[in-house]
CSV table of C-alpha atoms and ligand atoms in Angstrom, one decimal:
chain,number,residue,atom,x,y,z
A,121,MET,CA,22.8,-18.8,9.4
A,122,ILE,CA,19.2,-18.0,9.8
A,123,GLN,CA,17.4,-18.1,13.2
A,124,ILE,CA,13.9,-19.2,13.9
A,125,GLN,CA,12.3,-17.5,16.9
A,126,HIS,CA,9.2,-18.8,18.7
A,127,ASN,CA,6.1,-17.2,20.1
A,128,LYS,CA,7.3,-13.7,19.2
A,129,SER,CA,5.2,-10.6,19.5
A,130,ILE,CA,5.2,-8.8,16.2
A,131,LYS,CA,3.0,-5.9,17.3
A,132,ASN,CA,5.8,-3.5,16.7
A,133,TYR,CA,6.4,-4.8,13.2
A,134,THR,CA,3.0,-3.5,12.1
A,135,THR,CA,1.7,0.1,11.8
A,136,PHE,CA,-1.7,-0.9,13.3
A,137,GLY,CA,0.1,-1.9,16.5
A,138,VAL,CA,-2.5,-4.5,17.7
A,139,PRO,CA,-1.3,-7.3,19.9
A,140,VAL,CA,-0.3,-10.4,17.9
A,141,ILE,CA,2.0,-13.4,18.5
A,142,ALA,CA,3.6,-15.2,15.6
A,143,LYS,CA,4.2,-18.9,16.3
A,144,LYS,CA,7.5,-18.6,14.5
A,145,PHE,CA,9.5,-15.7,13.1
A,146,THR,CA,12.6,-15.3,11.0
A,147,GLN,CA,14.2,-13.0,8.5
A,148,PHE,CA,16.4,-13.1,5.4
A,149,SER,CA,18.7,-10.5,3.8
A,150,ASP,CA,19.7,-12.2,0.6
A,151,LEU,CA,18.7,-15.0,-1.8
A,152,GLN,CA,20.9,-17.6,-0.1
A,153,GLU,CA,19.2,-16.9,3.3
A,154,LEU,CA,15.8,-17.1,1.7
A,155,ASN,CA,16.6,-20.5,0.3
A,156,GLU,CA,17.8,-21.6,3.7
A,157,VAL,CA,14.5,-20.3,5.2
A,158,VAL,CA,12.1,-22.1,2.9
A,159,SER,CA,14.0,-25.4,3.2
A,160,HIS,CA,14.4,-25.2,6.9
A,161,PRO,CA,12.7,-28.2,8.7
A,162,GLU,CA,10.9,-25.8,11.0
A,163,VAL,CA,9.5,-23.9,8.1
A,164,VAL,CA,8.5,-26.6,5.6
A,165,GLY,CA,4.7,-27.2,5.8
A,166,GLU,CA,4.1,-24.0,7.9
A,167,LYS,CA,1.7,-21.3,6.8
A,168,MET,CA,3.9,-18.4,5.7
A,169,LEU,CA,3.5,-14.6,5.8
A,170,ILE,CA,6.1,-12.4,4.1
A,171,LEU,CA,6.4,-9.2,6.1
A,172,GLY,CA,7.7,-5.8,4.8
A,173,GLY,CA,6.9,-2.7,6.7
A,174,GLY,CA,3.6,-4.1,8.1
A,175,SER,CA,1.7,-1.1,6.9
A,176,ASN,CA,-1.0,-2.8,4.9
A,177,LEU,CA,-2.1,-5.6,7.2
A,178,LEU,CA,-4.3,-6.2,10.2
A,179,PHE,CA,-4.0,-9.2,12.5
A,180,THR,CA,-7.3,-10.3,13.9
A,181,GLN,CA,-5.8,-13.2,15.8
A,182,ASP,CA,-2.3,-14.7,16.5
A,183,PHE,CA,-0.5,-16.0,13.5
A,184,ALA,CA,-0.2,-19.8,13.6
A,185,GLY,CA,2.6,-20.1,11.2
A,186,ILE,CA,5.9,-18.4,10.3
A,187,VAL,CA,6.3,-14.7,9.7
A,188,ILE,CA,9.3,-14.0,7.4
A,189,LEU,CA,10.7,-10.5,7.4
A,190,ASN,CA,12.2,-9.4,4.1
A,191,GLN,CA,15.4,-7.5,4.7
A,192,ILE,CA,17.0,-7.5,1.2
A,193,LYS,CA,18.7,-4.1,0.8
A,194,GLY,CA,20.6,-2.3,-1.9
A,195,ILE,CA,19.9,0.2,-4.7
A,196,GLU,CA,21.7,0.0,-8.0
A,197,ILE,CA,21.6,1.6,-11.4
A,198,ILE,CA,21.1,-1.0,-14.1
A,199,SER,CA,21.5,1.3,-17.1
A,200,GLU,CA,21.0,4.9,-18.0
A,201,ASP,CA,21.1,7.3,-20.9
A,202,MET,CA,20.4,11.0,-21.3
A,203,ASP,CA,16.7,10.6,-20.8
A,204,GLN,CA,16.1,7.6,-18.6
A,205,VAL,CA,17.4,5.4,-15.8
A,206,LEU,CA,16.7,1.8,-14.9
A,207,ILE,CA,17.1,1.5,-11.1
A,208,LYS,CA,16.8,-1.7,-9.1
A,209,SER,CA,16.0,-1.8,-5.4
A,210,GLY,CA,16.1,-4.6,-3.0
A,211,ALA,CA,12.6,-5.5,-1.7
A,212,GLY,CA,13.5,-4.8,1.9
A,213,GLU,CA,14.4,-1.1,1.2
A,214,ASN,CA,12.1,1.4,2.8
A,215,TRP,CA,9.8,2.8,0.1
A,216,HIS,CA,10.0,6.5,1.2
A,217,GLU,CA,13.8,6.4,1.5
A,218,PHE,CA,13.9,5.0,-2.0
A,219,VAL,CA,11.7,7.8,-3.2
A,220,LEU,CA,14.0,10.4,-1.5
A,221,TYR,CA,17.0,8.8,-3.1
A,222,CYS,CA,15.4,9.1,-6.6
A,223,VAL,CA,14.3,12.7,-5.9
A,224,ASP,CA,17.8,13.7,-4.7
A,225,ASN,CA,19.3,12.2,-7.8
A,226,GLY,CA,16.9,13.9,-10.2
A,227,TYR,CA,15.1,10.7,-11.2
A,228,SER,CA,11.5,11.5,-11.8
A,229,GLY,CA,8.4,9.4,-11.6
A,230,VAL,CA,7.9,8.4,-8.0
A,231,GLU,CA,7.8,11.9,-6.3
A,232,ASN,CA,4.0,11.9,-6.1
A,233,LEU,CA,4.4,8.6,-4.1
A,234,SER,CA,6.4,10.3,-1.3
A,235,LEU,CA,5.8,9.3,2.3
A,236,ILE,CA,3.9,6.1,1.6
A,237,PRO,CA,5.0,3.7,4.4
A,238,GLY,CA,6.3,0.2,3.8
A,239,SER,CA,8.9,-1.6,1.7
A,240,VAL,CA,9.8,-1.5,-2.0
A,241,GLY,CA,9.0,-5.2,-2.2
A,242,ALA,CA,5.4,-4.7,-1.3
A,243,SER,CA,4.9,-1.7,-3.6
A,244,PRO,CA,3.8,-3.9,-6.6
A,245,MET,CA,1.5,-6.1,-4.4
A,246,GLN,CA,-1.3,-3.6,-4.6
A,247,ASN,CA,0.2,-1.3,-7.3
A,248,ILE,CA,0.5,1.5,-4.7
A,249,GLY,CA,-0.9,4.8,-5.8
A,250,ALA,CA,-1.4,8.3,-4.7
A,251,TYR,CA,-1.9,11.7,-6.3
A,252,GLY,CA,-2.6,10.4,-9.8
A,253,VAL,CA,0.5,8.1,-10.0
A,254,GLU,CA,0.7,4.3,-9.6
A,255,ILE,CA,3.6,2.0,-9.5
A,256,LYS,CA,2.6,0.6,-12.9
A,257,ASP,CA,3.5,4.0,-14.4
A,258,VAL,CA,7.2,3.6,-13.5
A,259,PHE,CA,7.5,-0.2,-13.1
A,260,HIS,CA,9.9,-2.0,-15.3
A,261,SER,CA,10.2,-5.5,-13.8
A,262,LEU,CA,10.6,-7.5,-10.6
A,263,GLU,CA,12.3,-10.6,-9.4
A,264,ALA,CA,10.2,-13.0,-7.4
A,265,PHE,CA,11.2,-16.3,-5.6
A,266,HIS,CA,8.7,-19.1,-6.3
A,267,ILE,CA,8.2,-20.7,-2.9
A,268,GLU,CA,7.3,-24.2,-4.3
A,269,SER,CA,10.1,-24.6,-6.9
A,270,GLY,CA,12.7,-22.3,-5.4
A,271,GLU,CA,13.2,-20.7,-8.8
A,272,VAL,CA,13.5,-16.9,-9.4
A,273,LYS,CA,11.1,-15.6,-12.0
A,274,ILE,CA,11.2,-12.2,-13.6
A,275,PHE,CA,7.8,-10.5,-14.1
A,276,ASN,CA,7.5,-7.6,-16.5
A,277,ASN,CA,4.8,-4.9,-16.3
A,278,GLU,CA,2.2,-6.7,-18.3
A,279,GLU,CA,2.7,-10.0,-16.4
A,280,CYS,CA,2.0,-8.3,-13.1
A,281,LYS,CA,-1.5,-7.4,-14.4
A,282,PHE,CA,-1.6,-4.2,-12.4
A,283,GLY,CA,-5.1,-2.8,-11.6
A,284,TYR,CA,-6.5,-0.4,-9.2
A,285,ARG,CA,-4.7,-1.5,-5.9
A,286,GLU,CA,-4.3,-4.9,-7.5
A,287,SER,CA,-1.8,-7.2,-9.1
A,288,VAL,CA,-1.4,-10.9,-9.7
A,289,PHE,CA,0.5,-11.2,-6.4
A,290,LYS,CA,-2.7,-10.1,-4.5
A,291,ASN,CA,-4.9,-12.6,-6.3
A,292,ILE,CA,-4.0,-15.5,-8.6
A,293,TYR,CA,-0.4,-15.8,-7.3
A,294,LYS,CA,-1.3,-15.0,-3.7
A,295,ASN,CA,1.2,-16.6,-1.2
A,296,GLN,CA,3.1,-18.2,-4.1
A,297,TYR,CA,5.9,-15.7,-4.7
A,298,ILE,CA,8.3,-13.7,-2.5
A,299,ILE,CA,9.3,-10.4,-4.3
A,300,THR,CA,13.1,-9.9,-3.9
A,301,SER,CA,13.7,-6.9,-6.0
A,302,VAL,CA,11.9,-4.3,-8.1
A,303,THR,CA,13.3,-2.4,-11.1
A,304,PHE,CA,11.9,1.0,-12.0
A,305,GLN,CA,12.2,3.0,-15.2
A,306,LEU,CA,12.5,6.7,-14.2
A,307,SER,CA,13.0,9.8,-16.2
A,308,LYS,CA,15.7,12.4,-16.2
A,309,LYS,CA,13.3,14.8,-18.0
A,310,PRO,CA,10.4,15.1,-15.6
A,311,ILE,CA,6.8,15.6,-16.5
A,312,PHE,CA,5.3,17.2,-13.4
A,313,LYS,CA,1.9,15.8,-12.2
A,314,THR,CA,0.3,18.4,-10.0
A,315,SER,CA,-3.4,18.3,-11.0
A,316,TYR,CA,-4.4,15.8,-8.4
A,317,GLY,CA,-5.9,16.5,-5.0
A,318,ALA,CA,-4.4,19.4,-3.1
A,319,ILE,CA,-0.9,19.5,-4.7
A,320,LYS,CA,-1.4,22.7,-6.7
A,321,ALA,CA,-2.8,24.6,-3.7
A,322,GLU,CA,0.0,23.3,-1.5
A,323,LEU,CA,2.7,24.4,-4.0
A,324,GLU,CA,1.1,27.8,-4.0
A,325,SER,CA,1.1,28.1,-0.3
A,326,MET,CA,4.7,27.0,-0.2
A,327,GLY,CA,5.4,30.0,-2.6
A,328,VAL,CA,7.0,27.7,-5.2
A,329,LYS,CA,7.8,29.7,-8.4
A,330,GLU,CA,9.7,27.0,-10.3
A,331,LEU,CA,8.5,23.5,-10.2
A,332,SER,CA,10.8,20.6,-9.5
A,333,ILE,CA,10.4,17.0,-8.4
A,334,LYS,CA,11.9,18.0,-5.1
A,335,LYS,CA,9.2,20.6,-4.6
A,336,ILE,CA,6.4,18.2,-5.6
A,337,SER,CA,7.8,15.6,-3.2
A,338,GLU,CA,7.8,18.2,-0.4
A,339,ALA,CA,4.3,19.3,-1.2
A,340,VAL,CA,3.0,15.7,-1.0
A,341,ILE,CA,4.9,15.2,2.3
A,342,ASN,CA,3.3,18.4,3.7
A,343,ILE,CA,-0.2,17.4,2.6
A,344,ARG,CA,0.1,13.8,3.9
A,345,SER,CA,1.7,14.9,7.2
A,346,SER,CA,-1.2,17.4,7.8
A,347,LYS,CA,-4.0,15.0,6.9
A,348,LEU,CA,-3.0,11.4,7.7
A,349,PRO,CA,-2.3,10.0,11.2
A,350,ASN,CA,1.3,9.2,11.7
A,351,PRO,CA,1.4,5.4,12.5
A,352,LYS,CA,4.2,6.1,15.1
A,353,GLU,CA,1.6,8.1,17.1
A,354,ILE,CA,-1.8,6.5,16.1
A,355,GLY,CA,-1.9,2.9,14.8
A,356,ASN,CA,-3.4,2.6,11.3
A,357,ALA,CA,-2.8,1.0,7.9
A,358,GLY,CA,-3.8,3.9,5.6
A,359,SER,CA,-7.0,3.6,3.7
A,360,PHE,CA,-8.9,0.6,5.0
A,361,PHE,CA,-11.3,0.5,2.0
A,362,LYS,CA,-10.8,0.8,-1.7
A,363,ASN,CA,-12.7,3.4,-3.7
A,364,PRO,CA,-15.5,1.6,-5.4
A,365,VAL,CA,-16.0,1.7,-9.2
A,366,ILE,CA,-19.6,1.6,-10.3
A,367,SER,CA,-21.5,1.7,-13.7
A,368,LYS,CA,-22.6,5.0,-15.1
A,369,GLN,CA,-26.2,3.8,-14.8
A,370,GLN,CA,-25.9,3.0,-11.1
A,371,PHE,CA,-24.1,6.4,-10.6
A,372,ASP,CA,-26.9,8.3,-12.4
A,373,GLU,CA,-29.5,6.7,-10.1
A,374,LEU,CA,-27.4,7.5,-7.0
A,375,LYS,CA,-26.7,11.1,-8.1
A,376,LEU,CA,-30.5,11.7,-8.1
A,377,LYS,CA,-30.7,10.7,-4.5
A,378,PHE,CA,-27.3,12.1,-3.4
A,379,PRO,CA,-26.4,15.1,-5.6
A,380,GLU,CA,-23.3,15.9,-3.6
A,381,ILE,CA,-21.7,12.4,-4.1
A,382,ALA,CA,-18.0,12.7,-4.7
A,383,ASN,CA,-17.2,11.0,-8.0
A,384,TYR,CA,-14.6,10.8,-10.7
A,385,PRO,CA,-15.6,9.5,-14.2
A,386,LEU,CA,-13.2,6.9,-15.6
A,387,PRO,CA,-12.1,6.7,-19.3
A,388,ASN,CA,-14.1,3.5,-19.8
A,389,GLY,CA,-17.4,5.2,-18.8
A,390,ASP,CA,-17.6,3.8,-15.2
A,391,VAL,CA,-17.4,6.1,-12.3
A,392,LYS,CA,-15.1,6.0,-9.3
A,393,ILE,CA,-16.8,7.0,-6.0
A,394,ALA,CA,-14.8,8.4,-3.1
A,395,ALA,CA,-15.3,5.8,-0.4
A,396,GLY,CA,-14.3,8.4,2.1
A,397,TRP,CA,-17.3,10.5,1.1
A,398,LEU,CA,-19.8,7.6,1.5
A,399,ILE,CA,-18.4,6.8,5.0
A,400,ASP,CA,-18.3,10.4,6.1
A,401,SER,CA,-21.8,11.1,4.9
A,402,LEU,CA,-23.1,8.3,7.2
A,403,GLY,CA,-21.5,10.0,10.2
A,404,TRP,CA,-18.6,7.6,10.8
A,405,LYS,CA,-15.8,10.1,10.5
A,406,GLY,CA,-14.2,10.8,13.9
A,407,LYS,CA,-16.4,8.1,15.6
A,408,ARG,CA,-14.5,6.5,18.5
A,409,ILE,CA,-15.3,3.3,20.3
A,410,GLY,CA,-13.0,2.8,23.3
A,411,ASP,CA,-9.5,2.6,21.9
A,412,TYR,CA,-10.3,2.4,18.2
A,413,GLY,CA,-12.3,4.2,15.6
A,414,VAL,CA,-12.5,6.2,12.4
A,415,HIS,CA,-9.9,8.9,12.0
A,416,LYS,CA,-11.2,12.5,12.5
A,417,ASN,CA,-9.6,13.9,9.3
A,418,GLN,CA,-10.0,10.9,6.9
A,419,ALA,CA,-13.0,8.6,7.0
A,420,LEU,CA,-11.1,5.9,5.0
A,421,VAL,CA,-8.6,5.4,7.8
A,422,LEU,CA,-9.5,3.2,10.8
A,423,VAL,CA,-7.3,3.8,13.8
A,424,ASN,CA,-6.0,2.1,16.9
A,425,TYR,CA,-5.5,4.7,19.7
A,426,GLY,CA,-3.7,2.4,22.0
A,427,GLU,CA,-4.7,-1.1,23.2
A,428,SER,CA,-7.4,-2.2,20.8
A,429,LYS,CA,-7.6,-5.7,19.4
A,430,GLY,CA,-7.4,-6.4,15.6
A,431,SER,CA,-10.7,-8.2,15.8
A,432,ASP,CA,-12.4,-5.0,17.2
A,433,ILE,CA,-11.1,-3.0,14.3
A,434,TYR,CA,-12.2,-5.7,11.8
A,435,ASP,CA,-15.7,-5.7,13.3
A,436,LEU,CA,-15.8,-1.9,13.0
A,437,SER,CA,-14.9,-2.3,9.3
A,438,THR,CA,-17.8,-4.8,8.9
A,439,ASN,CA,-20.2,-2.4,10.4
A,440,ILE,CA,-19.1,0.3,8.0
A,441,LEU,CA,-19.3,-2.0,5.0
A,442,ASP,CA,-22.9,-3.0,6.1
A,443,SER,CA,-24.0,0.6,6.6
A,444,VAL,CA,-22.6,1.7,3.2
A,445,LYS,CA,-24.3,-1.2,1.5
A,446,GLN,CA,-27.6,-0.5,3.2
A,447,ASN,CA,-27.6,3.2,2.4
A,448,PHE,CA,-26.0,3.4,-1.0
A,449,GLY,CA,-26.3,-0.2,-2.4
A,450,ILE,CA,-22.5,-0.2,-2.8
A,451,GLU,CA,-20.3,-3.0,-1.6
A,452,LEU,CA,-17.0,-1.6,-0.4
A,453,GLU,CA,-14.0,-3.8,-0.5
A,454,ARG,CA,-11.3,-3.9,2.2
A,455,GLU,CA,-7.9,-2.8,0.9
A,456,VAL,CA,-5.9,-3.9,4.0
A,457,ASN,CA,-4.8,-7.5,4.1
A,458,ILE,CA,-6.5,-9.4,6.9
A,459,PHE,CA,-4.9,-12.2,8.8
B,822,FAD,P1,3.2,-5.3,4.4
B,822,FAD,O1,2.1,-4.6,5.2
B,822,FAD,O2,4.3,-5.8,5.2
B,822,FAD,O3,2.5,-6.4,3.5
B,822,FAD,C1,1.4,-6.2,2.8
B,822,FAD,C2,1.1,-7.5,2.0
B,822,FAD,O4,2.1,-7.7,1.0
B,822,FAD,C3,1.0,-8.7,2.9
B,822,FAD,O5,0.1,-9.6,2.3
B,822,FAD,C4,2.4,-9.3,2.7
B,822,FAD,O6,2.5,-10.7,2.9
B,822,FAD,C5,2.8,-9.0,1.3
B,822,FAD,N1,4.2,-8.7,1.0
B,822,FAD,C6,5.0,-7.8,1.6
B,822,FAD,N2,6.2,-7.8,1.1
B,822,FAD,C7,6.2,-8.8,0.2
B,822,FAD,C8,7.2,-9.4,-0.7
B,822,FAD,N3,8.5,-8.9,-0.7
B,822,FAD,N4,6.9,-10.4,-1.5
B,822,FAD,C9,5.6,-10.9,-1.4
B,822,FAD,N5,4.6,-10.5,-0.6
B,822,FAD,C10,4.9,-9.4,0.2
B,822,FAD,N6,-1.0,2.6,0.0
B,822,FAD,C11,-1.1,3.1,-1.2
B,822,FAD,O7,-1.3,2.4,-2.2
B,822,FAD,N7,-1.1,4.5,-1.4
B,822,FAD,C12,-1.0,5.3,-0.3
B,822,FAD,O8,-1.0,6.5,-0.5
B,822,FAD,C13,-0.9,4.7,1.0
B,822,FAD,N8,-0.8,5.5,2.1
B,822,FAD,C14,-0.6,5.0,3.3
B,822,FAD,C15,-0.5,5.8,4.4
B,822,FAD,C16,-0.4,5.3,5.7
B,822,FAD,C17,-0.3,6.2,6.9
B,822,FAD,C18,-0.3,3.9,5.9
B,822,FAD,C19,-0.1,3.3,7.2
B,822,FAD,C20,-0.4,3.1,4.8
B,822,FAD,C21,-0.6,3.6,3.5
B,822,FAD,N9,-0.7,2.8,2.3
B,822,FAD,C22,-0.8,3.3,1.1
B,822,FAD,C23,-0.7,1.3,2.5
B,822,FAD,C24,0.7,0.7,2.5
B,822,FAD,O9,1.7,1.7,2.9
B,822,FAD,C25,1.2,0.1,1.2
B,822,FAD,O10,0.3,-0.8,0.7
B,822,FAD,C26,2.6,-0.5,1.2
B,822,FAD,O11,3.0,-0.8,-0.1
B,822,FAD,C27,2.7,-1.7,2.1
B,822,FAD,O12,4.0,-2.1,2.3
B,822,FAD,P2,4.5,-3.0,3.5
B,822,FAD,O13,6.0,-3.3,3.2
B,822,FAD,O14,4.3,-2.3,4.7
B,822,FAD,O15,3.7,-4.3,3.3
B,823,NAP,P1,-8.1,13.4,-1.6
B,823,NAP,O1,-7.0,14.1,-2.4
B,823,NAP,O2,-8.8,14.1,-0.6
B,823,NAP,O3,-9.1,12.7,-2.6
B,823,NAP,C1,-10.2,11.9,-2.1
B,823,NAP,C2,-10.4,10.8,-3.1
B,823,NAP,O4,-10.8,11.3,-4.4
B,823,NAP,C3,-9.2,10.0,-3.3
B,823,NAP,O5,-9.4,8.7,-2.8
B,823,NAP,C4,-8.9,10.0,-4.8
B,823,NAP,O6,-8.9,8.7,-5.4
B,823,NAP,C5,-10.0,10.8,-5.4
B,823,NAP,N1,-9.4,11.9,-6.2
B,823,NAP,C6,-9.0,13.1,-5.8
B,823,NAP,N2,-8.6,13.8,-6.9
B,823,NAP,C7,-8.8,13.1,-8.0
B,823,NAP,C8,-8.6,13.3,-9.4
B,823,NAP,N3,-8.2,14.4,-9.9
B,823,NAP,N4,-8.9,12.2,-10.2
B,823,NAP,C9,-9.4,11.1,-9.8
B,823,NAP,N5,-9.6,10.8,-8.5
B,823,NAP,C10,-9.3,11.8,-7.6
B,823,NAP,O7,-7.5,12.1,-1.0
B,823,NAP,P2,-6.5,11.8,0.3
B,823,NAP,O8,-7.2,11.0,1.2
B,823,NAP,O9,-5.9,13.1,0.7
B,823,NAP,O10,-5.4,11.0,-0.4
B,823,NAP,C11,-4.5,11.6,-1.4
B,823,NAP,C12,-3.9,10.5,-2.3
B,823,NAP,O11,-3.2,9.6,-1.4
B,823,NAP,C13,-5.0,9.6,-3.0
B,823,NAP,O12,-4.5,9.3,-4.3
B,823,NAP,C14,-5.1,8.4,-2.1
B,823,NAP,O13,-5.4,7.2,-2.9
B,823,NAP,C15,-3.7,8.3,-1.5
B,823,NAP,N6,-3.7,7.6,-0.2
B,823,NAP,C16,-3.8,6.3,-0.2
B,823,NAP,C17,-3.8,5.6,1.0
B,823,NAP,C18,-3.9,4.1,1.1
B,823,NAP,O14,-3.7,3.6,2.1
B,823,NAP,N7,-4.2,3.5,0.0
B,823,NAP,C19,-3.8,6.4,2.2
B,823,NAP,C20,-3.7,7.7,2.2
B,823,NAP,C21,-3.7,8.4,0.9
B,823,NAP,P3,-7.6,7.7,-5.4
B,823,NAP,O15,-7.6,7.2,-4.0
B,823,NAP,O16,-8.1,6.7,-6.4
B,823,NAP,O17,-6.4,8.4,-5.8
């Protein structure tokens, strides 16, 4: 039997940790409970927000609707052979624990995505990515509950239309589906991906002689722990902005003015610019205003040092967007979901 709570503080359900009251709050741990939730008289007609680990959202005001926490657990092997394994995870599993489970069992493909906070169910939402790997590289399918019809639909990789921190669930199907499980296709014969960022250097300083997925996972955990603020200590939601992609022509013009600009050419000729470099070069990194600011080690991460309001952090993000636009002519986009 599900329970609806009223006027509940959900501050501690989010990694930003800003004060926020949800008019209503409930949770479900299987499909039957989810059906009960969506047909409950206190829920029908309400604005809904599906909550996972709360690590990619910022509340700028109280939530005048129902927050629904996804608690579907369970990891199961669907099929396997000598080379591959299909592994299905409940959407409410913790992402990093799922990664560790795969690493411990020798299933390769998600080790570069170690220590990303949040739930398995949210991982396809923005096609989570880090260190040269994205969910789409290992994604097989997902099951999603269609809120309006109550039907469960299976989406394959192509149907999710994964892009850079994008999927159909973040745009055309926004607020229409609740992801209940995700199935991944992982390899028993790993192809190590170590060329991205600081992985190689970290493996060297760890003294690793023989590569393994466990060692790569450990290297990623070490780098992330040293660079990124731990949300348990300093509120944040990871990168607040996406890296912009611009045309080669716009890049060539910018490069003349800013020879040092951090950039990564893409296969289609466009150029990805490191948003962190743009923000850092304008002096924002480490800037603190009262209880909030820009993290001292990573200009992409906005932080809540204690008691700041979501609207203050949002306003800071607007000031950063404006200053990047003014100085570089580039319109940054927020990655974090704003409510
Ligand atoms: P939530 O914040 O709970 O939700 C995010 C959005 O998805 C909301 O709109 C919510 O309504 C929706 N949603 C959640 N679950 C479901 C569901 N089951 N069905 C339908 N909609 C749902 N991201 C990266 O891509 N790469 C990184 O390297 C990375 N590093 C991070 C580091 C730190 C320190 C932090 C705090 C965040 C980082 N992130 C990163 C962002 C974040 O961890 C991911 O986006 C993560 O997938 C969010 O999961 P969540 O369960 O916390 O989602
Ligand atoms: P980093 O390694 O210092 O690199 C800075 C930026 O340059 C990153 O944004 C990355 O783009 C890009 N980059 C680095 N090496 C690249 C390569 N070989 N090819 C193409 N692009 C390259 O970044 P970091 O801040 O320490 O983060 C490390 C990884 O974790 C990155 O992949 C980053 O996306 C991910 N991360 C994501 C979040 C989040 O909330 N989304 C938070 C923390 C870290 P990409 O971002 O496109 O990879």
